[in-house]
Short mmCIF file of C-alpha atoms and ligand atoms in Angstrom, two decimals:
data_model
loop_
_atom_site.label_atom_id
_atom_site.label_comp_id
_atom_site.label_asym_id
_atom_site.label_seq_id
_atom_site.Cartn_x
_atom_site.Cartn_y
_atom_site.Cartn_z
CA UNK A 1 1.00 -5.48 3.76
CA UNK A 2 -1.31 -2.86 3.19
CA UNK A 3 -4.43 -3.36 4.05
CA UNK A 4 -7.96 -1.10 4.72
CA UNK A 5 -11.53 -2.06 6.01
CA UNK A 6 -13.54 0.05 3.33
CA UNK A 7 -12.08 0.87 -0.40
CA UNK A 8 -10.81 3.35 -1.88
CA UNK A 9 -8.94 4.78 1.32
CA UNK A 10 -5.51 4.80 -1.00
CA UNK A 11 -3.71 1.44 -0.45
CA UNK A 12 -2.73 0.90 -4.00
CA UNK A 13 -1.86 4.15 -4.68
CA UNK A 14 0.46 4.31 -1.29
CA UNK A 15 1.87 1.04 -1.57
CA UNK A 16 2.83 1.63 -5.15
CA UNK A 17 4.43 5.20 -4.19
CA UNK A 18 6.21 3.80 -0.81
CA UNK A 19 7.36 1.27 -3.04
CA UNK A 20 9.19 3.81 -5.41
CA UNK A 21 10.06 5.59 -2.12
CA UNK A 22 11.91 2.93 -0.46
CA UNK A 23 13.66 2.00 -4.17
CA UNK A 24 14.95 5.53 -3.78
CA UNK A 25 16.40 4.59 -0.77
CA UNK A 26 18.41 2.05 -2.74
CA UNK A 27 16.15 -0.85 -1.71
CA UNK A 28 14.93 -3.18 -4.20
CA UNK A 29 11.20 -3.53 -3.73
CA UNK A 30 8.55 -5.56 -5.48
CA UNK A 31 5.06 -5.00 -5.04
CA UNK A 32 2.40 -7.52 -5.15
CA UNK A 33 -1.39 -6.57 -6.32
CA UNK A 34 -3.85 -8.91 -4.04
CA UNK A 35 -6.93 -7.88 -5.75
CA UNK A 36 -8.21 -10.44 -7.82
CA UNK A 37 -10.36 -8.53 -10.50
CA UNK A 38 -9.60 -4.72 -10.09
CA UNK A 39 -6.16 -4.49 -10.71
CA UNK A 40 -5.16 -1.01 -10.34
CA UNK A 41 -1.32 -1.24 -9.53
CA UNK A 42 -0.05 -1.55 -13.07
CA UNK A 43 -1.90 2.09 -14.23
CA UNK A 44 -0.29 3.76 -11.43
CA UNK A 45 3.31 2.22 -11.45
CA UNK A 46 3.87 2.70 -15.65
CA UNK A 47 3.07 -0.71 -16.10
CA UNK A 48 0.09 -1.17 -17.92
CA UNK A 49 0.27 -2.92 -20.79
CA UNK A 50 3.38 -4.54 -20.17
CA UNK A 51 2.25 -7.18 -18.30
CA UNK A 52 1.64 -10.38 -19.82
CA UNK A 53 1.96 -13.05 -16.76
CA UNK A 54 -0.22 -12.01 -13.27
CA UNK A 55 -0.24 -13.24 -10.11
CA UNK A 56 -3.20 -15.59 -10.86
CA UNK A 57 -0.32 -16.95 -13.30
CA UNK A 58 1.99 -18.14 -11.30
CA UNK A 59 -0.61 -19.30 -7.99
CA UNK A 60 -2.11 -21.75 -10.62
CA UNK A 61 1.53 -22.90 -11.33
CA UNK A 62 1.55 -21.89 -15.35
CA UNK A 63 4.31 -19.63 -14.96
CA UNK A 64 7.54 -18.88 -12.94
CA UNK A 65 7.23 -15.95 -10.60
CA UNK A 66 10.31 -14.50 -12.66
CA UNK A 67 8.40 -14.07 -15.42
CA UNK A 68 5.68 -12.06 -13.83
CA UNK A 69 7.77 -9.37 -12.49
CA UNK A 70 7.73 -6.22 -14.33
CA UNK A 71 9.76 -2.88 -13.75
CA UNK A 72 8.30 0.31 -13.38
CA UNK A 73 9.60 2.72 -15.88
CA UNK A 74 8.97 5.40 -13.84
CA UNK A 75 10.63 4.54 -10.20
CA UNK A 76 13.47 2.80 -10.91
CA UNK A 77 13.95 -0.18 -8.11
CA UNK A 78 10.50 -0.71 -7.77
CA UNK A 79 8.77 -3.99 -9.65
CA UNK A 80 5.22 -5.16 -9.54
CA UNK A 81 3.06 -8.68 -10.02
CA UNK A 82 -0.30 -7.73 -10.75
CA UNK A 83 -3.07 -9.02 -10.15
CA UNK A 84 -5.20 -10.48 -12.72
CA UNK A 85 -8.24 -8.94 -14.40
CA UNK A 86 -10.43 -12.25 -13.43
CA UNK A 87 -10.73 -13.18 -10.52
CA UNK A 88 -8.62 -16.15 -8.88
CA UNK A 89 -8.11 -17.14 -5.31
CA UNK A 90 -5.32 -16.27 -3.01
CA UNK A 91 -4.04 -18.93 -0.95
CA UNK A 92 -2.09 -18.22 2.15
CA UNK A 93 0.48 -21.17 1.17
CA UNK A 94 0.83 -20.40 -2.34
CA UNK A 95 1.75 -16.17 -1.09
CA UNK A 96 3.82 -17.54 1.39
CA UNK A 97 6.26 -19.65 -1.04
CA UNK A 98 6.47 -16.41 -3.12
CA UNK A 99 7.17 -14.59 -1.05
CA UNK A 100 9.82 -16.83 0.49
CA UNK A 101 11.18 -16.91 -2.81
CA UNK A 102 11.57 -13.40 -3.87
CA UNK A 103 13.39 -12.27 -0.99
CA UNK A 104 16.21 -13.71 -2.21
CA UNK A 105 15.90 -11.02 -4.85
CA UNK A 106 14.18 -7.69 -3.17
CA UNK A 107 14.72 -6.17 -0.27
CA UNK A 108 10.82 -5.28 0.77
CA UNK A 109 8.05 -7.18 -0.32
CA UNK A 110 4.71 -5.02 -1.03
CA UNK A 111 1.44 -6.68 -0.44
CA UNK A 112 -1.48 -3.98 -1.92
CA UNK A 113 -4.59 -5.86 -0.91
CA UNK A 114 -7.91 -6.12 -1.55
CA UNK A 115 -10.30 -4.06 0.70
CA UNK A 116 -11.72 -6.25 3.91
CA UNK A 117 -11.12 -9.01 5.56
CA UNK A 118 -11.35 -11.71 2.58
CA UNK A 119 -8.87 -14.33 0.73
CA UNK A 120 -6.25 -11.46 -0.08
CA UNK A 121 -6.13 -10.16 3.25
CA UNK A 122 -5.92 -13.14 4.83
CA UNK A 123 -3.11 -14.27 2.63
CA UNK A 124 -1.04 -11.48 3.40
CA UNK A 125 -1.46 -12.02 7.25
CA UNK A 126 0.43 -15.22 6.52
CA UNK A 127 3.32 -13.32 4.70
CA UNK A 128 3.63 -9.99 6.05
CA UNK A 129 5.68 -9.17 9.12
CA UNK A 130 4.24 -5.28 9.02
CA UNK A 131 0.40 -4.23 8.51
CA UNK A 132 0.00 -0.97 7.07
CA UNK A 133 -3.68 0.31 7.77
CA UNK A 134 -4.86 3.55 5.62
CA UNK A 135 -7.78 5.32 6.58
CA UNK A 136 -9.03 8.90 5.76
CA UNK A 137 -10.44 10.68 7.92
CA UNK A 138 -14.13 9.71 8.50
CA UNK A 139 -15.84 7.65 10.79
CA UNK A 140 -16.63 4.92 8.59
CA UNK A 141 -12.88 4.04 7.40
CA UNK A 142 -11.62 4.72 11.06
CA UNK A 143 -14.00 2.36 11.96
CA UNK A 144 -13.50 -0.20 9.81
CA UNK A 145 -10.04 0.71 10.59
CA UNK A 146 -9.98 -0.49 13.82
CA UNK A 147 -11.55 -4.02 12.60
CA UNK A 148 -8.71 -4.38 10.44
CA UNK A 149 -6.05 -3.28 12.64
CA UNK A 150 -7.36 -5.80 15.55
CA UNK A 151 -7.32 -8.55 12.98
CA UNK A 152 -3.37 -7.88 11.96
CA UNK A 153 -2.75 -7.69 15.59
CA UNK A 154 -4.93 -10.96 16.19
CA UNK A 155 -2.69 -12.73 13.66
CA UNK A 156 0.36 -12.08 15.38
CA UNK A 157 2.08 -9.54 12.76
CA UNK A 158 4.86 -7.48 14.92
CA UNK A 159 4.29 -4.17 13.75
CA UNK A 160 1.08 -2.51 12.75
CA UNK A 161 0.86 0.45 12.05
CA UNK A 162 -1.44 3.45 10.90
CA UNK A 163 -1.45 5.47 7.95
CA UNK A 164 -4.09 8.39 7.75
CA UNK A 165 -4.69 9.53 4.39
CA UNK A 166 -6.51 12.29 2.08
CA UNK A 167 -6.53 15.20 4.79
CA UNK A 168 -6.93 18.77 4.02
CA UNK A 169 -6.78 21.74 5.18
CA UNK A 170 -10.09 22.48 7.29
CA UNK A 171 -10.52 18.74 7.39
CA UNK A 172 -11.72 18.58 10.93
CA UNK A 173 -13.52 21.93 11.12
CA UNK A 174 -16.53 20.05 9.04
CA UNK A 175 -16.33 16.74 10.34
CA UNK A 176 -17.75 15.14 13.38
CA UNK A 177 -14.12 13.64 13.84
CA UNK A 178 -12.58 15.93 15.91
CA UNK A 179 -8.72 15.35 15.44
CA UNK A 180 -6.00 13.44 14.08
CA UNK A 181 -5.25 11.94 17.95
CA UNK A 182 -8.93 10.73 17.52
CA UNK A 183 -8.33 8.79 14.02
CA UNK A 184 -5.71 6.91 15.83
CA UNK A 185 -7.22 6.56 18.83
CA UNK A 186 -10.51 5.09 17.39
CA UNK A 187 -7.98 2.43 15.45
CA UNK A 188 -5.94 2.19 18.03
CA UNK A 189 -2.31 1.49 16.33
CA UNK A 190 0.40 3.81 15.94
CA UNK A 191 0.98 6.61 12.85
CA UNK A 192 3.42 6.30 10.77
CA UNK A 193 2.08 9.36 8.62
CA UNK A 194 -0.42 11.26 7.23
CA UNK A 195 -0.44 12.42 3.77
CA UNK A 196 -2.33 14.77 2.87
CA UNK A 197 -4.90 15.01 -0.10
CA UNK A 198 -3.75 15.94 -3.44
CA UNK A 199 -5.68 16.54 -6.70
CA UNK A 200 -1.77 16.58 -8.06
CA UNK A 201 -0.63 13.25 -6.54
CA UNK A 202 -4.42 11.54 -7.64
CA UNK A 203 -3.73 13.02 -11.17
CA UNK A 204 -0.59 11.73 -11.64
CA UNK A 205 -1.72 7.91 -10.49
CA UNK A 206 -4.74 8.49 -12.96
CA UNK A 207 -2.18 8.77 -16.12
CA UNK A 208 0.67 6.37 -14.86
CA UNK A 209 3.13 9.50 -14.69
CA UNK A 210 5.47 10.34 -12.04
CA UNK A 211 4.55 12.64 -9.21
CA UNK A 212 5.90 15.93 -8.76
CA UNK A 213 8.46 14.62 -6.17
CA UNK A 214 7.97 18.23 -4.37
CA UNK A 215 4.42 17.58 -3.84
CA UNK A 216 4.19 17.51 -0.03
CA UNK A 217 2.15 14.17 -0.11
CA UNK A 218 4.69 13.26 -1.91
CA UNK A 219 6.82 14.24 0.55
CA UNK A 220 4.46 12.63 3.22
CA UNK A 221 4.84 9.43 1.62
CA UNK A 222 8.77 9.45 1.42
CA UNK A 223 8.54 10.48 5.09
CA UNK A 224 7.25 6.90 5.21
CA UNK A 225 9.48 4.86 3.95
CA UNK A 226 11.99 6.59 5.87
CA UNK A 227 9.81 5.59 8.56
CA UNK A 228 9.82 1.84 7.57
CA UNK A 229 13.72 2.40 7.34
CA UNK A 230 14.52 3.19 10.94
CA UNK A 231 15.16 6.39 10.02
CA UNK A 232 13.53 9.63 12.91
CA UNK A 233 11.51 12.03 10.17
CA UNK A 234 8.89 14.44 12.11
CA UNK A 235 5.65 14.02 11.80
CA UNK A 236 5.06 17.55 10.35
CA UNK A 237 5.32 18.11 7.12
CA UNK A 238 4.88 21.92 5.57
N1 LIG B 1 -3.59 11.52 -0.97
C1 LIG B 1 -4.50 11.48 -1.94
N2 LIG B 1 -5.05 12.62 -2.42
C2 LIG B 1 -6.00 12.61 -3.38
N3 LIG B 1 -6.48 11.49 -3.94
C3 LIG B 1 -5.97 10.33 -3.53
C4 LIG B 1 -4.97 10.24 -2.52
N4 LIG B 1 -4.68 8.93 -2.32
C5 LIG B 1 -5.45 8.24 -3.18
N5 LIG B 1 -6.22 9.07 -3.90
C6 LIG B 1 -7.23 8.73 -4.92
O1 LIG B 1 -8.25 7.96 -4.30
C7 LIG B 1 -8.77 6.99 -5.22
C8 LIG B 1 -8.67 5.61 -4.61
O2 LIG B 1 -7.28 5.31 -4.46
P1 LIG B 1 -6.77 3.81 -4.54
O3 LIG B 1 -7.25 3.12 -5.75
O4 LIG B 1 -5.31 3.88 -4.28
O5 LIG B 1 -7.52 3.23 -3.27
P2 LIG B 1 -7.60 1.72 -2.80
O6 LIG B 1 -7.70 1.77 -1.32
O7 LIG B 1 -6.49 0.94 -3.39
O8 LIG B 1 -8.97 1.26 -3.43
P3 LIG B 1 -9.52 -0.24 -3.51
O9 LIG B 1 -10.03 -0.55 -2.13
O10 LIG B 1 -10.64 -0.15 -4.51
O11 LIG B 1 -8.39 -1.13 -3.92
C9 LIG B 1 -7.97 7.16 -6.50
O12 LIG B 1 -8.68 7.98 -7.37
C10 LIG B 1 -6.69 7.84 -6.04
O13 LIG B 1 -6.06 8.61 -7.04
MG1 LIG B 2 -6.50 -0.86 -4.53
#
């Protein structure tokens, strides 16, 4: 799951590009939208305006997970439920049996949630086995940060892990946060990557295209799902 205390950090734009990351890996991946209302998934995976059925769909039982699932054109592997443009509610129970259900068909199950500690956050605590928390780097996200991350550790998830995001060059030179070691230490769970920020990599989520896959946060998020793999990729990336 992927998860942030403030919005806007870059969950559904990460999840949806780890997701195409870890299809290149040969995984099959399908990633859930948990954000009743302000679906966002389906512009930046190719998708929108091919979905008919939404998650709201098949939690209110009037359609077959099945027929929810759509393919990205662009990252082939990756498929995505999104979420619906009303709003719904996300039970824990209901995520849980879909979940348990598609993994006889994918490989990794993406959980993009909604900002905060609400319905879709606690519903993916009761599915995920992994907590992704994104920050940038700012006092406010790190902070709320750390409220997340002690929440995923609170409900037991084995691996939680932190993923710093939108950094630039001269990022710490005019900001009162001092470091990348203090990001982490203020949320207190271990990196799995920083990616840095990327007019590029926003513009290309923006218009539903496919990345430059040279683009080092491109590159950054690959380094991630390597990560998630089991496979050792340094921290540094040029
Ligand atoms: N590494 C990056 N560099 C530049 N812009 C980025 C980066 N990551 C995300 N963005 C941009 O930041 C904005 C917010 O991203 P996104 O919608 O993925 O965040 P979110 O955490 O899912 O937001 P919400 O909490 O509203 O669901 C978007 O305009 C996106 O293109
Ligand atoms: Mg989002």
């Amino acid at each position: 799951m992927v998860a942030s205390g403030k919005g806007g950090t870059g969950k559904s734009t990460l999840s949806v590009y780890l997701g195409a990351r870890l299809a290149a890996q040969g995984k099959r991946v399908l990633l859930v939208e948990l954000d009743s209302g302000l679906r966002s998934v389906d512009i930046i995976a190719g998708v929108c305006g091919r979905t008919v059925y939404d998650i709201e769909y098949i939690f209110s039982g009037r359609c077959d997970p099945d027929k929810a699932v759509v393919e990205s054109p662009l990252f082939p592997g990756l498929s995505v439920i999104s979420a619906p443009y009303s709003g719904g509610e996300i039970r824990p129970q209901a995520l849980r049996v879909l979940a348990n259900r598609m993994s006889s068909c994918f490989d990794y199950l993406l959980l993009d949630t909604a900002a905060g500690l609400g319905d879709a956050f606690k519903a993916a605590c009761a599915a995920a086995t992994m907590g992704l928390v994104v920050i940038t780097p700012d006092p406010v996200t790190m902070r709320d940060g750390r409220i997340v991350a002690d929440e995923l550790f609170a409900a037991g998830l084995p691996s939680v892990r932190l993923i710093i995001n939108k950094v630039m060059v001269g990022t710490f030179a005019r900001n009162p946060v001092r470091d990348l070691d203090e990001c982490i230490d203020t949320v207190g769970a271990q990196l799995i990557g920083v990616v840095p920020y990327s007019e590029e990599l926003a513009a290309a989520a923006a218009a539903g295209t496919a990345p430059n896959p040279r683009l080092t946060a491109f590159t950054a998020v690959d380094h991630i799902a390597r990560r998630i793999l089991g496979e050792e990729v340094p921290l540094a990336v040029r």
